[in-house]
Short mmCIF file of C-alpha atoms in Angstrom, two decimals:
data_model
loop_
_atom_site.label_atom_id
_atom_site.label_comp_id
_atom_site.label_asym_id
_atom_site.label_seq_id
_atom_site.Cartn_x
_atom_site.Cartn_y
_atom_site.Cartn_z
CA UNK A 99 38.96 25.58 33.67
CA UNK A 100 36.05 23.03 32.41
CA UNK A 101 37.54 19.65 31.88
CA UNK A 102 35.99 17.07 29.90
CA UNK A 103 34.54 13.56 32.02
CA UNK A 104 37.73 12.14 31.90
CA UNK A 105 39.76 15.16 33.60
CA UNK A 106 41.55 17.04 29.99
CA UNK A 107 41.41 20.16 30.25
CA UNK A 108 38.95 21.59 27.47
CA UNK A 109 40.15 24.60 25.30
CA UNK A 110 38.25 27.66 25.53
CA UNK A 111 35.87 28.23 22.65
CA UNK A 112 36.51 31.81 22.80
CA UNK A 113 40.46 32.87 23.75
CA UNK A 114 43.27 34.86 22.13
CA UNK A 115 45.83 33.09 19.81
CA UNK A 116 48.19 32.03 22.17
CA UNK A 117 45.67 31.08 24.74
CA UNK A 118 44.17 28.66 22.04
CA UNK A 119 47.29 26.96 20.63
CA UNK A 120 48.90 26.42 24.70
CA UNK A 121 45.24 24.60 25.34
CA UNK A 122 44.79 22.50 22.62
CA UNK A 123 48.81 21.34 23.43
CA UNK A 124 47.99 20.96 26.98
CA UNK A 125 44.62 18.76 26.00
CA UNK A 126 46.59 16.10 23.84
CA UNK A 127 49.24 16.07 26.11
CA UNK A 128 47.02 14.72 28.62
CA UNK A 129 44.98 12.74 25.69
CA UNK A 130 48.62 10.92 25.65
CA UNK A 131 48.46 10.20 29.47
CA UNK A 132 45.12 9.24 29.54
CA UNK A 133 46.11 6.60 27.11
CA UNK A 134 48.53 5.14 29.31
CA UNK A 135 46.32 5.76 32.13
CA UNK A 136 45.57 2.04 34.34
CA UNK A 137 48.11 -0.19 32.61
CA UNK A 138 50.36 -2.27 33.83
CA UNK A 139 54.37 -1.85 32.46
CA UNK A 140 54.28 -4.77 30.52
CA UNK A 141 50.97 -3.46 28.84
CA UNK A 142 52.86 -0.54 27.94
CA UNK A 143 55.42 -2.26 25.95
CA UNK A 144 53.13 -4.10 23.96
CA UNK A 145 53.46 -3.28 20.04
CA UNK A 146 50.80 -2.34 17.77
CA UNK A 147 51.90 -5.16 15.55
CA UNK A 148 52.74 -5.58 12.45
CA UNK A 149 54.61 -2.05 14.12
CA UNK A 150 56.90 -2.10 16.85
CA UNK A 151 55.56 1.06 18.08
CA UNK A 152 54.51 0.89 22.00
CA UNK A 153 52.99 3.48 24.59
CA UNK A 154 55.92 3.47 26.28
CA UNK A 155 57.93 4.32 23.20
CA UNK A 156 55.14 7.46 22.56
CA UNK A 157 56.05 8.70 25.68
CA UNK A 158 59.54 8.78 25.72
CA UNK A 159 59.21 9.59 21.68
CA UNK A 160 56.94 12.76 22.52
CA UNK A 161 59.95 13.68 25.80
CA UNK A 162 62.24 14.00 22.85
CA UNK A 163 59.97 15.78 20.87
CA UNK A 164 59.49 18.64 23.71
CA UNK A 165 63.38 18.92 24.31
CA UNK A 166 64.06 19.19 20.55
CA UNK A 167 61.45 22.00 19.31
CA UNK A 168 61.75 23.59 22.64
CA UNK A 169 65.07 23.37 23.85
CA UNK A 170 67.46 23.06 21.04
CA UNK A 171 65.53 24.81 18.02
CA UNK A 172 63.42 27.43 20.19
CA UNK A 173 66.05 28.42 22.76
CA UNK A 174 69.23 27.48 20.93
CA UNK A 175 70.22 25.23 23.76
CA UNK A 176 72.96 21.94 23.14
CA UNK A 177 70.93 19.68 25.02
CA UNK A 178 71.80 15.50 24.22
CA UNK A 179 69.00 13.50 23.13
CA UNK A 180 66.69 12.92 26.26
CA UNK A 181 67.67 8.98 26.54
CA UNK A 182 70.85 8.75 25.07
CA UNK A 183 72.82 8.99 22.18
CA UNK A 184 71.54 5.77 20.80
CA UNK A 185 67.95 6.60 21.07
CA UNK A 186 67.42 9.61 19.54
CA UNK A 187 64.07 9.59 18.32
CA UNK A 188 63.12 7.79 22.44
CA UNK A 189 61.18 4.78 20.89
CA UNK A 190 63.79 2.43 22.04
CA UNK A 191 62.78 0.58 25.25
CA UNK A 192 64.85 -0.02 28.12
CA UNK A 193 64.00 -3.45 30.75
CA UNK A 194 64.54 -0.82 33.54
CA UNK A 195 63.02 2.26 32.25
CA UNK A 196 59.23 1.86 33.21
CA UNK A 197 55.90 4.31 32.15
CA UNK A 198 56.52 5.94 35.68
CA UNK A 199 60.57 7.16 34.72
CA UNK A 200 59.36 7.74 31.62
CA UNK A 201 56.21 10.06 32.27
CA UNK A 202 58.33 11.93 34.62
CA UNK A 203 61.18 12.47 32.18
CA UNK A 204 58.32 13.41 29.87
CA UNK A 205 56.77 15.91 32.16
CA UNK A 206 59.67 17.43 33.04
CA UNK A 207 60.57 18.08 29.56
CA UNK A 208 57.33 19.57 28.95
CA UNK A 209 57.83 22.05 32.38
CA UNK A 210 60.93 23.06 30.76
CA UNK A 211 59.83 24.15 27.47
CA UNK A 212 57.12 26.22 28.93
CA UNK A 213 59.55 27.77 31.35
CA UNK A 214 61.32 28.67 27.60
CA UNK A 215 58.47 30.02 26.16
CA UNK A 216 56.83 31.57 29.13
CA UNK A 217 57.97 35.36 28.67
CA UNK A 218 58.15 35.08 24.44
CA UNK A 219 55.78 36.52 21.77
CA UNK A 220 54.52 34.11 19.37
CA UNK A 221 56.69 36.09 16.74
CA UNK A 222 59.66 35.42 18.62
CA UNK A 223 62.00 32.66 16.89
CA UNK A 224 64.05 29.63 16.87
CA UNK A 225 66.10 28.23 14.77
CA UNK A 226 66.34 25.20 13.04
CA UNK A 227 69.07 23.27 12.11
CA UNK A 228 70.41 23.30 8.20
CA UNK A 229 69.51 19.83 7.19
CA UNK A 230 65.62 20.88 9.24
CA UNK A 231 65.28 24.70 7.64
CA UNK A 232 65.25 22.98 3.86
CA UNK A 233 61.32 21.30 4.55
CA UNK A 234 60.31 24.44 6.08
CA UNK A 235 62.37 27.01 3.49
CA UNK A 236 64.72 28.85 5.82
CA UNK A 237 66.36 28.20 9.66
CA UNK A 238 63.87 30.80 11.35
CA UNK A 239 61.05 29.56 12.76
CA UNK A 240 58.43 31.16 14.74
CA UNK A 241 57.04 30.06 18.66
CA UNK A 242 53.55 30.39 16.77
CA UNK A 243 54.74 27.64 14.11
CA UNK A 244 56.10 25.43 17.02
CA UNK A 245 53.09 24.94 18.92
CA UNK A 246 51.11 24.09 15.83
CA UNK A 247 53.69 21.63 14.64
CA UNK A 248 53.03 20.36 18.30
CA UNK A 249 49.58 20.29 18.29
CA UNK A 250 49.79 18.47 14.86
CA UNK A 251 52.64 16.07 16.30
CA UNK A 252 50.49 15.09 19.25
CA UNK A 253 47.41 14.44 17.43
CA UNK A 254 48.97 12.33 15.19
CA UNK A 255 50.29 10.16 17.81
CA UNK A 256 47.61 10.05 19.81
CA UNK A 257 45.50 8.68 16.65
CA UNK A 258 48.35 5.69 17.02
CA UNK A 259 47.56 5.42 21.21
CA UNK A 260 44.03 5.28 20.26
CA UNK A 261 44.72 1.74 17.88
CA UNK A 262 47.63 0.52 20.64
CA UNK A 263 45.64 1.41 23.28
CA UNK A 264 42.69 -0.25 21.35
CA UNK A 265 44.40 -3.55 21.00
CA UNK A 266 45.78 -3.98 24.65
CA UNK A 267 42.56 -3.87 26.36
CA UNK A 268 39.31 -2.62 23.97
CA UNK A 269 39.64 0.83 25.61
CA UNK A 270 38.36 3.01 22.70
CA UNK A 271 37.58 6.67 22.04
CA UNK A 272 38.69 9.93 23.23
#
């Protein structure tokens, strides 16, 4: 596997579907560590004011994000929200919940959900929840659609690591 300079792992130019969409979600996964990559906890927390969003937060967000499109709505499974019932979405911070807990947690999550998907087709399906299945225009919802939705959902968030990142320390790019 050719990596770029600073160690993602660079999708193949020429691969099948699947092959494609699993790369490109394993490169801005680790475009989301790589952001966090060298700072200090307290660094981590800092918001991208006038936003209270933080790495940290990103992190624990994007842990929820793997349990909910690959846990509950791929595989069915009644998991609870990754840090509690009073942080759904994860951007809450805890004092004692630090980047290391919370990249683990994250990891873990992500180990999990390819574990779920290892064996299915990208036609196989999930299913989303009522209140979810309106926005998409019905409750099944294919492996195929997940992985772009988590391509998209990483992207997007790493544009916002790139601007907190940015304004901790002048670390640009990538």
């Amino acid at each position: 596997m050719q990596t770029t300079p600073d160690g993602r792992p660079i999708p193949p130019p020429h691969a099948d579907e699947r092959t494609t969409l699993e790369a490109w979600l394993d490169f801005h996964r680790a475009t989301l560590a790589l952001k966090c990559a060298g700072l200090e906890d307290e660094q981590v927390r800092l918001p991208a004011s006038p936003s209270s969003m933080t790495l940290l937060g990103l992190v624990q967000h994007m842990a929820e994000v793997e349990r909910n499109w690959f846990q509950r709505i791929f595989a069915g499974q009644d998991v609870p929200p990754v840090f509690g019932a009073d942080n759904v979405d994860g951007f809450a911070l805890q004092p004692d919940r630090g980047l290391d807990e919370a990249t683990d947690v994250w990891r873990a999550e992500i180990a999990r959900g390819r574990g779920l998907i290892a064996d299915a087709t990208m036609d196989d399906s999930g299913r989303l929840p009522d209140q979810e299945a309106g926005h998409v225009g019905g409750s099944s919802i294919s492996l195929r659609w997940i992985l772009v939705h988590m391509i998209e959902e990483y992207a997007r968030h790493n544009g916002h690591a790139d601007l907190i990142r940015e304004r901790i320390d002048g670390t640009t790019g990538a």
